[in-house]
Coordinates of N, CA, C and O and ligand atoms in Angstrom, one line a residue:
M1 N 21.2 11.3 29.2 CA 20.8 10.8 30.5 C 21.8 9.8 31.1 O 22.2 8.9 30.4
K2 N 22.3 10.0 32.3 CA 23.3 9.1 32.9 C 22.5 8.3 33.9 O 21.8 8.9 34.8
I3 N 22.7 7.0 33.9 CA 22.1 6.2 34.9 C 22.9 6.2 36.2 O 24.1 6.0 36.2
E4 N 22.2 6.5 37.3 CA 22.8 6.5 38.6 C 22.9 5.2 39.3 O 22.2 4.8 40.2
M5 N 23.9 4.3 38.8 CA 24.1 3.1 39.5 C 25.6 2.6 39.2 O 26.2 3.2 38.2
T6 N 26.1 1.6 39.9 CA 27.4 1.2 39.6 C 27.4 0.4 38.3 O 26.3 -0.1 37.8
D7 N 28.6 0.2 37.7 CA 28.7 -0.6 36.5 C 28.2 -2.0 36.7 O 27.5 -2.6 35.8
E8 N 28.4 -2.5 37.9 CA 28.0 -3.9 38.2 C 26.4 -4.0 38.2 O 25.8 -4.9 37.7
E9 N 25.8 -3.0 38.9 CA 24.4 -3.0 39.0 C 23.8 -2.8 37.6 O 22.8 -3.5 37.2
L10 N 24.4 -1.9 36.8 CA 23.9 -1.7 35.4 C 24.0 -3.0 34.6 O 23.0 -3.4 34.0
Y11 N 25.1 -3.6 34.7 CA 25.3 -4.9 33.9 C 24.3 -5.9 34.4 O 23.6 -6.6 33.5
N12 N 24.1 -6.1 35.7 CA 23.1 -7.1 36.2 C 21.7 -6.8 35.7 O 21.0 -7.8 35.3
W13 N 21.3 -5.6 35.7 CA 19.9 -5.3 35.2 C 19.8 -5.6 33.7 O 18.8 -6.2 33.3
V14 N 20.8 -5.1 33.0 CA 20.7 -5.3 31.5 C 20.7 -6.8 31.2 O 19.9 -7.2 30.3
F15 N 21.6 -7.5 31.9 CA 21.6 -9.0 31.6 C 20.3 -9.6 31.9 O 19.8 -10.4 31.2
K16 N 19.7 -9.2 33.1 CA 18.4 -9.8 33.5 C 17.3 -9.6 32.5 O 16.5 -10.5 32.1
I17 N 17.3 -8.3 31.9 CA 16.3 -8.0 30.9 C 16.6 -8.8 29.6 O 15.7 -9.4 29.1
A18 N 17.8 -8.8 29.2 CA 18.2 -9.5 27.9 C 17.9 -11.0 28.0 O 17.3 -11.6 27.1
D19 N 18.2 -11.5 29.2 CA 18.0 -13.0 29.4 C 16.5 -13.3 29.3 O 16.1 -14.3 28.7
T20 N 15.7 -12.5 30.0 CA 14.3 -12.7 30.0 C 13.7 -12.4 28.6 O 12.8 -13.2 28.1
F21 N 14.1 -11.4 27.9 CA 13.6 -11.0 26.6 C 13.9 -12.2 25.6 O 13.0 -12.6 24.9
Y22 N 15.1 -12.7 25.6 CA 15.4 -13.8 24.6 C 14.8 -15.1 25.0 O 14.5 -15.9 24.1
D23 N 14.5 -15.3 26.3 CA 13.7 -16.5 26.7 C 12.3 -16.4 26.0 O 11.8 -17.3 25.4
L24 N 11.7 -15.2 26.0 CA 10.4 -14.9 25.3 C 10.6 -15.1 23.8 O 9.7 -15.8 23.2
V25 N 11.7 -14.6 23.2 CA 11.9 -14.7 21.8 C 12.0 -16.2 21.4 O 11.3 -16.6 20.4
Y26 N 12.8 -16.9 22.1 CA 13.1 -18.3 21.6 C 12.0 -19.3 22.0 O 12.0 -20.4 21.5
K27 N 11.0 -18.8 22.8 CA 9.8 -19.6 23.1 C 8.7 -19.3 22.1 O 7.7 -20.0 22.0
D28 N 8.9 -18.3 21.3 CA 7.8 -17.8 20.4 C 8.0 -18.6 19.0 O 8.9 -18.4 18.3
V29 N 6.9 -19.3 18.7 CA 7.0 -20.2 17.6 C 7.3 -19.5 16.2 O 8.1 -20.0 15.4
W30 N 6.7 -18.3 16.0 CA 7.0 -17.6 14.8 C 8.3 -16.8 15.0 O 9.2 -16.9 14.1
F31 N 8.4 -16.0 16.0 CA 9.5 -15.0 16.1 C 10.9 -15.7 16.2 O 11.8 -15.2 15.6
K32 N 10.9 -16.9 16.8 CA 12.2 -17.5 16.9 C 12.8 -17.9 15.6 O 14.0 -18.1 15.5
K33 N 12.0 -18.0 14.5 CA 12.5 -18.4 13.2 C 13.5 -17.4 12.7 O 14.5 -17.7 12.0
I34 N 13.3 -16.1 13.1 CA 14.2 -15.0 12.7 C 15.6 -15.1 13.3 O 16.6 -14.7 12.8
F35 N 15.6 -15.8 14.5 CA 16.8 -16.0 15.2 C 17.5 -17.3 15.0 O 18.3 -17.8 15.8
R36 N 17.1 -18.0 13.9 CA 17.6 -19.4 13.8 C 19.1 -19.6 13.5 O 19.6 -20.7 13.7
N37 N 19.8 -18.5 13.2 CA 21.2 -18.6 12.9 C 22.1 -18.2 14.0 O 23.3 -18.1 13.9
I38 N 21.5 -17.9 15.2 CA 22.3 -17.5 16.3 C 21.8 -18.2 17.6 O 20.6 -18.4 17.8
E39 N 22.7 -18.7 18.4 CA 22.4 -19.4 19.7 C 21.8 -18.3 20.7 O 22.4 -17.2 20.7
Q40 N 20.9 -18.8 21.5 CA 20.3 -17.8 22.5 C 21.3 -17.2 23.4 O 21.3 -16.0 23.7
D41 N 22.3 -18.1 23.9 CA 23.3 -17.5 24.8 C 24.2 -16.5 24.2 O 24.6 -15.5 24.8
S42 N 24.5 -16.7 22.9 CA 25.4 -15.7 22.2 C 24.7 -14.4 22.0 O 25.3 -13.3 22.3
I43 N 23.4 -14.4 21.6 CA 22.8 -13.1 21.3 C 22.5 -12.4 22.7 O 22.5 -11.2 22.8
T44 N 22.2 -13.2 23.7 CA 21.9 -12.6 25.0 C 23.2 -11.9 25.5 O 23.1 -10.7 25.9
A45 N 24.3 -12.5 25.3 CA 25.6 -11.9 25.8 C 25.9 -10.7 24.9 O 26.3 -9.6 25.4
Q46 N 25.7 -10.8 23.6 CA 26.1 -9.7 22.7 C 25.2 -8.5 23.0 O 25.6 -7.3 23.0
Q47 N 23.9 -8.7 23.1 CA 22.9 -7.7 23.3 C 23.2 -7.0 24.7 O 23.1 -5.8 24.8
T48 N 23.6 -7.8 25.7 CA 23.9 -7.2 27.0 C 25.1 -6.3 26.9 O 25.1 -5.1 27.3
D49 N 26.2 -6.8 26.3 CA 27.4 -5.9 26.2 C 27.1 -4.7 25.4 O 27.6 -3.6 25.7
F50 N 26.3 -4.8 24.3 CA 26.0 -3.7 23.4 C 25.2 -2.6 24.2 O 25.5 -1.4 24.2
M51 N 24.2 -3.1 25.0 CA 23.4 -2.1 25.7 C 24.1 -1.5 26.9 O 24.0 -0.2 27.1
V52 N 24.9 -2.3 27.6 CA 25.7 -1.7 28.7 C 26.6 -0.6 28.2 O 26.7 0.5 28.8
Q53 N 27.3 -0.9 27.1 CA 28.2 0.1 26.5 C 27.4 1.3 26.1 O 27.9 2.5 26.3
N54 N 26.3 1.2 25.4 CA 25.5 2.3 24.9 C 24.9 3.1 26.1 O 24.5 4.3 25.9
M55 N 24.7 2.5 27.2 CA 24.2 3.2 28.4 C 25.3 3.8 29.2 O 25.0 4.3 30.3
G56 N 26.5 3.8 28.7 CA 27.6 4.5 29.4 C 28.4 3.6 30.3 O 29.3 4.1 31.1
G57 N 28.2 2.3 30.3 CA 28.9 1.4 31.1 C 30.2 0.9 30.4 O 30.6 1.5 29.3
P58 N 30.9 -0.1 30.9 CA 32.2 -0.6 30.3 C 32.0 -1.0 28.9 O 31.0 -1.5 28.5
K59 N 33.1 -0.7 28.1 CA 33.0 -1.0 26.6 C 33.6 -2.4 26.4 O 34.8 -2.6 26.3
R60 N 32.6 -3.4 26.3 CA 33.0 -4.7 26.1 C 32.5 -5.3 24.8 O 32.8 -6.5 24.5
F61 N 31.6 -4.6 24.2 CA 30.9 -5.1 23.0 C 31.9 -5.2 21.8 O 32.6 -4.3 21.5
S62 N 31.9 -6.4 21.1 CA 32.9 -6.6 20.1 C 32.2 -7.0 18.7 O 32.9 -7.4 17.8
G63 N 30.9 -6.9 18.7 CA 30.2 -7.4 17.5 C 30.0 -6.2 16.5 O 30.6 -5.2 16.6
R64 N 29.1 -6.5 15.5 CA 28.8 -5.4 14.5 C 27.9 -4.4 15.2 O 27.1 -4.7 16.0
D65 N 28.1 -3.2 14.7 CA 27.2 -2.1 15.1 C 25.8 -2.4 14.8 O 25.6 -3.1 13.8
A66 N 24.8 -2.0 15.6 CA 23.4 -2.4 15.4 C 23.0 -2.2 13.9 O 22.2 -3.0 13.4
K67 N 23.4 -1.1 13.3 CA 22.9 -0.8 12.0 C 23.5 -1.8 10.9 O 23.0 -1.9 9.9
D68 N 24.6 -2.4 11.3 CA 25.3 -3.4 10.3 C 25.0 -4.8 10.7 O 25.5 -5.7 10.1
A69 N 24.2 -5.0 11.8 CA 24.0 -6.4 12.4 C 22.9 -7.1 11.6 O 22.8 -8.3 11.7
H70 N 22.0 -6.4 10.9 CA 20.9 -7.1 10.3 C 20.6 -6.9 8.9 O 19.4 -7.0 8.5
P71 N 21.6 -6.6 8.0 CA 21.2 -6.3 6.6 C 20.6 -7.5 5.9 O 19.9 -7.4 4.9
Q72 N 20.8 -8.7 6.5 CA 20.3 -10.0 5.9 C 18.9 -10.3 6.4 O 18.3 -11.3 5.9
I73 N 18.4 -9.5 7.4 CA 17.1 -9.9 7.9 C 16.0 -8.8 7.5 O 16.3 -7.6 7.6
W74 N 14.9 -9.3 7.0 CA 13.8 -8.4 6.6 C 13.0 -8.0 7.8 O 12.4 -8.9 8.5
I75 N 13.1 -6.8 8.2 CA 12.4 -6.3 9.4 C 11.5 -5.1 9.0 O 12.0 -4.1 8.6
D76 N 10.2 -5.3 9.1 CA 9.3 -4.2 8.8 C 8.7 -3.7 10.2 O 9.1 -4.1 11.2
E77 N 7.8 -2.7 10.0 CA 7.2 -2.1 11.2 C 6.5 -3.1 12.1 O 6.6 -3.0 13.4
N78 N 5.8 -4.1 11.5 CA 5.1 -5.1 12.3 C 6.1 -5.9 13.2 O 5.9 -6.1 14.4
I79 N 7.2 -6.3 12.6 CA 8.2 -7.1 13.3 C 8.9 -6.2 14.4 O 9.1 -6.6 15.5
W80 N 9.1 -5.0 14.0 CA 9.7 -4.0 15.0 C 8.8 -3.9 16.2 O 9.3 -4.0 17.4
N81 N 7.5 -3.7 16.0 CA 6.6 -3.5 17.1 C 6.4 -4.8 17.9 O 6.3 -4.7 19.2
Y82 N 6.5 -5.9 17.3 CA 6.3 -7.2 17.9 C 7.5 -7.4 18.9 O 7.3 -7.8 20.1
R83 N 8.7 -7.1 18.4 CA 9.9 -7.2 19.3 C 9.8 -6.2 20.5 O 10.1 -6.6 21.6
E84 N 9.3 -5.0 20.2 CA 9.2 -4.0 21.3 C 8.2 -4.5 22.3 O 8.5 -4.3 23.5
D85 N 7.1 -5.1 21.9 CA 6.2 -5.7 22.9 C 6.8 -6.7 23.8 O 6.6 -6.7 25.0
L86 N 7.6 -7.6 23.2 CA 8.3 -8.6 24.0 C 9.3 -8.0 25.0 O 9.4 -8.5 26.1
L87 N 9.9 -7.0 24.5 CA 10.9 -6.3 25.3 C 10.2 -5.6 26.5 O 10.6 -5.8 27.7
K88 N 9.0 -5.0 26.3 CA 8.3 -4.4 27.4 C 7.8 -5.4 28.4 O 7.7 -5.2 29.6
K89 N 7.4 -6.6 27.8 CA 7.0 -7.7 28.7 C 8.2 -8.1 29.6 O 8.0 -8.4 30.8
A90 N 9.4 -8.2 29.0 CA 10.6 -8.5 29.8 C 10.8 -7.5 30.9 O 11.1 -7.8 32.1
F91 N 10.7 -6.2 30.5 CA 10.9 -5.1 31.5 C 10.0 -5.4 32.7 O 10.4 -5.3 33.9
K92 N 8.8 -5.7 32.4 CA 7.7 -5.9 33.5 C 8.0 -7.1 34.3 O 7.9 -7.1 35.5
E93 N 8.4 -8.2 33.6 CA 8.6 -9.4 34.3 C 9.7 -9.3 35.4 O 9.6 -10.0 36.4
V94 N 10.8 -8.6 35.1 CA 11.9 -8.4 36.0 C 11.8 -7.2 36.9 O 12.6 -6.9 37.7
N95 N 10.7 -6.4 36.6 CA 10.5 -5.2 37.4 C 11.7 -4.2 37.3 O 12.3 -3.8 38.3
A96 N 12.1 -4.0 36.0 CA 13.3 -3.2 35.7 C 13.1 -1.7 36.1 O 12.0 -1.2 36.0
P97 N 14.1 -1.0 36.6 CA 14.0 0.4 36.9 C 13.6 1.2 35.7 O 14.1 1.0 34.5
A98 N 12.7 2.2 35.9 CA 12.1 3.0 34.8 C 13.2 3.6 33.9 O 13.1 3.7 32.7
E99 N 14.3 4.1 34.6 CA 15.3 4.9 33.8 C 16.0 3.9 32.9 O 16.4 4.4 31.8
I100 N 16.2 2.7 33.2 CA 16.8 1.7 32.3 C 15.9 1.4 31.1 O 16.3 1.4 29.9
C101 N 14.6 1.2 31.4 CA 13.6 0.9 30.3 C 13.5 2.1 29.3 O 13.6 1.8 28.1
E102 N 13.5 3.3 29.9 CA 13.3 4.4 29.0 C 14.6 4.6 28.1 O 14.5 4.8 26.9
L103 N 15.7 4.4 28.7 CA 17.0 4.6 27.9 C 17.1 3.5 26.9 O 17.5 3.7 25.7
W104 N 16.7 2.3 27.3 CA 16.8 1.1 26.3 C 16.0 1.4 25.1 O 16.4 1.2 23.9
L105 N 14.7 1.8 25.3 CA 13.8 2.1 24.2 C 14.4 3.3 23.3 O 14.3 3.3 22.1
K106 N 15.0 4.2 24.0 CA 15.5 5.4 23.3 C 16.7 4.9 22.4 O 16.8 5.4 21.2
I107 N 17.5 4.1 22.9 CA 18.7 3.6 22.1 C 18.2 2.8 20.9 O 18.6 3.0 19.8
D108 N 17.2 1.9 21.2 CA 16.6 1.1 20.1 C 16.1 2.0 19.0 O 16.4 1.8 17.8
N109 N 15.4 3.0 19.4 CA 14.7 3.9 18.4 C 15.7 4.7 17.6 O 15.4 5.0 16.5
A110 N 16.9 4.9 18.2 CA 17.9 5.7 17.5 C 18.4 4.9 16.3 O 18.9 5.4 15.3
F111 N 18.2 3.5 16.4 CA 18.7 2.7 15.3 C 17.6 2.3 14.3 O 17.8 1.6 13.3
K112 N 16.4 2.7 14.7 CA 15.2 2.1 14.0 C 15.3 2.3 12.4 O 15.1 1.4 11.7
L113 N 15.5 3.6 12.0 CA 15.5 3.9 10.6 C 16.6 3.1 9.8 O 16.3 2.7 8.7
S114 N 17.7 2.8 10.5 CA 18.7 2.0 9.8 C 18.5 0.5 9.8 O 19.2 -0.2 9.1
I115 N 17.5 0.1 10.6 CA 17.3 -1.4 10.7 C 16.0 -1.8 9.9 O 16.0 -2.8 9.2
I116 N 15.0 -0.9 9.9 CA 13.8 -1.2 9.2 C 13.8 -1.2 7.7 O 14.5 -0.4 7.1
N117 N 13.1 -2.2 7.1 CA 13.0 -2.2 5.6 C 11.7 -1.6 5.2 O 10.6 -1.9 5.8
K118 N 11.8 -0.7 4.3 CA 10.6 0.0 3.8 C 10.0 -0.8 2.6 O 8.8 -0.7 2.3
G119 N 10.9 -1.5 1.9 CA 10.4 -2.2 0.7 C 10.4 -3.7 0.9 O 10.2 -4.2 2.1
G120 N 10.7 -4.5 -0.1 CA 10.6 -5.9 0.0 C 11.9 -6.6 0.3 O 12.9 -5.9 0.6
V121 N 11.9 -7.9 0.2 CA 13.1 -8.7 0.7 C 14.3 -8.4 -0.2 O 15.4 -8.7 0.2
E122 N 14.0 -7.9 -1.4 CA 15.2 -7.6 -2.3 C 16.1 -6.5 -1.7 O 17.3 -6.4 -2.1
E123 N 15.6 -5.9 -0.6 CA 16.5 -4.9 0.0 C 17.6 -5.6 0.9 O 18.6 -4.9 1.3
C124 N 17.3 -6.8 1.2 CA 18.3 -7.5 2.2 C 19.5 -7.9 1.4 O 19.5 -8.4 0.3
V125 N 20.6 -7.9 2.2 CA 21.9 -8.3 1.6 C 22.7 -9.1 2.7 O 22.6 -8.8 3.9
G126 N 23.4 -10.2 2.3 CA 24.1 -11.0 3.2 C 25.3 -10.2 3.8 O 25.8 -9.3 3.1
R127 N 25.7 -10.5 5.1 CA 26.9 -9.8 5.6 C 28.1 -10.4 5.1 O 29.2 -9.8 5.1
F128 N 28.0 -11.7 4.6 CA 29.1 -12.3 3.9 C 28.5 -13.2 2.8 O 27.3 -13.3 2.8
K129 N 29.3 -13.7 1.9 CA 28.9 -14.4 0.7 C 27.8 -15.4 0.9 O 26.8 -15.5 0.2
T130 N 27.9 -16.3 1.9 CA 27.0 -17.4 2.1 C 25.9 -17.1 3.1 O 25.2 -18.0 3.6
D131 N 25.8 -15.9 3.6 CA 24.9 -15.5 4.6 C 23.4 -15.8 4.1 O 23.1 -15.5 3.0
E132 N 22.6 -16.4 5.0 CA 21.2 -16.7 4.7 C 20.4 -15.4 4.8 O 20.5 -14.7 5.8
I133 N 19.6 -15.2 3.8 CA 18.6 -14.1 3.9 C 17.4 -14.5 4.7 O 16.9 -15.6 4.4
I134 N 17.0 -13.8 5.7 CA 16.0 -14.2 6.6 C 14.7 -13.4 6.3 O 14.7 -12.2 6.6
Y135 N 13.7 -14.1 5.7 CA 12.5 -13.4 5.4 C 11.3 -14.1 6.0 O 10.9 -15.2 5.6
E136 N 10.8 -13.6 7.1 CA 9.7 -14.2 7.9 C 8.7 -13.2 8.2 O 8.6 -12.7 9.3
P137 N 7.9 -12.8 7.2 CA 6.9 -11.8 7.5 C 5.9 -12.2 8.5 O 5.7 -13.5 8.7
M138 N 5.3 -11.3 9.3 CA 4.4 -11.7 10.4 C 3.2 -12.3 9.8 O 2.5 -11.7 8.9
P139 N 2.8 -13.5 10.3 CA 1.5 -14.1 9.9 C 0.3 -13.2 10.3 O 0.4 -12.5 11.3
D140 N -0.7 -13.2 9.4 CA -1.9 -12.4 9.7 C -2.5 -12.6 11.1 O -2.9 -11.6 11.7
Y141 N -2.5 -13.8 11.6 CA -3.1 -14.1 12.8 C -2.4 -13.4 14.0 O -3.0 -13.2 15.1
L142 N -1.2 -12.9 13.8 CA -0.5 -12.2 14.9 C -0.6 -10.7 14.8 O -0.3 -10.0 15.7
K143 N -1.2 -10.2 13.6 CA -1.3 -8.8 13.5 C -2.4 -8.2 14.3 O -3.5 -8.8 14.4
K144 N -2.2 -7.0 14.9 CA -3.2 -6.5 15.8 C -4.2 -5.7 15.0 O -3.9 -5.2 14.0
Ligands
HEM201 C1 12.7 -6.2 15.2 C2 14.0 -5.8 15.4 C3 15.1 -6.7 15.5 C4 15.3 -8.0 15.1 C5 14.3 -9.0 14.5 C6 16.7 -8.4 15.4 C7 17.3 -9.6 15.2 C8 18.6 -9.9 15.3 C9 19.2 -11.2 15.0 C10 18.5 -12.4 14.4 C11 20.5 -11.1 15.2 C12 21.6 -12.2 15.0 C13 22.2 -12.1 13.7 C14 23.2 -13.2 13.5 O1 24.4 -13.0 13.9 O2 22.9 -14.2 12.9 C15 20.7 -9.8 15.8 C16 22.0 -9.3 16.2 C17 22.1 -8.1 16.9 N1 21.2 -7.1 17.1 FE1 19.3 -7.2 16.5 N2 17.3 -7.3 16.0 C18 16.4 -6.3 16.0 C19 16.6 -5.0 16.5 C20 17.8 -4.6 17.1 C21 18.0 -3.4 17.8 C22 16.9 -2.3 18.0 C23 19.3 -3.4 18.3 C24 20.0 -2.3 19.1 C25 19.7 -1.1 19.1 C26 19.9 -4.6 17.9 C27 21.2 -5.0 18.2 C28 21.8 -6.1 17.8 C29 23.2 -6.5 18.0 C30 24.1 -5.6 18.8 C31 23.4 -7.7 17.5 C32 24.7 -8.6 17.5 C33 25.6 -8.2 16.4 C34 26.9 -9.0 16.4 O3 27.0 -9.9 17.2 O4 27.7 -8.8 15.5 N3 19.0 -5.3 17.2 N4 19.6 -9.1 15.8

């Protein structure tokens, strides 16, 4: 699917969504713990460049590929769904075009199997020797 808009329009939409999404993430008392080793501005910028590039826009992303970005973080299905709910909230809040929302979720899902942990925290590995392993299972009171 190719999005029918200019690179600038695409960038502006993706940035608006990412900015709103990470505002929700960093305001969330539990979820923000998973993001404690990265500044909000940095991940907002990285995620924007990553998505714009994956949606067919300019290639500016210089970080790790999504499948290599999280080996140190324990992410199960609950955490995955929680993140997706916040993302959908962000789409709604900024009134994002449906074609961008659909493509965003499709790209996310293409990486799902390589990001999700099926077993325990022993599956996690640091990206470098001193990398902190992040294990923050969802508290029961947040489970649906
Ligand atoms: C529940 C699911 C996810 C969680 C909890 C999560 C969390 C995080 C965190 C905490 C970081 C920062 C790591 C660090 O540098 O300290 C990160 C980086 C990143 N994530 Fe995710 N993420 C999730 C899913 C995804 C998905 C679905 C994608 C894209 C398809 C993605 C793409 C990225 C990218 C591109 C980076 C930056 C990599 C870099 O700068 O080298 N993440 N993520």
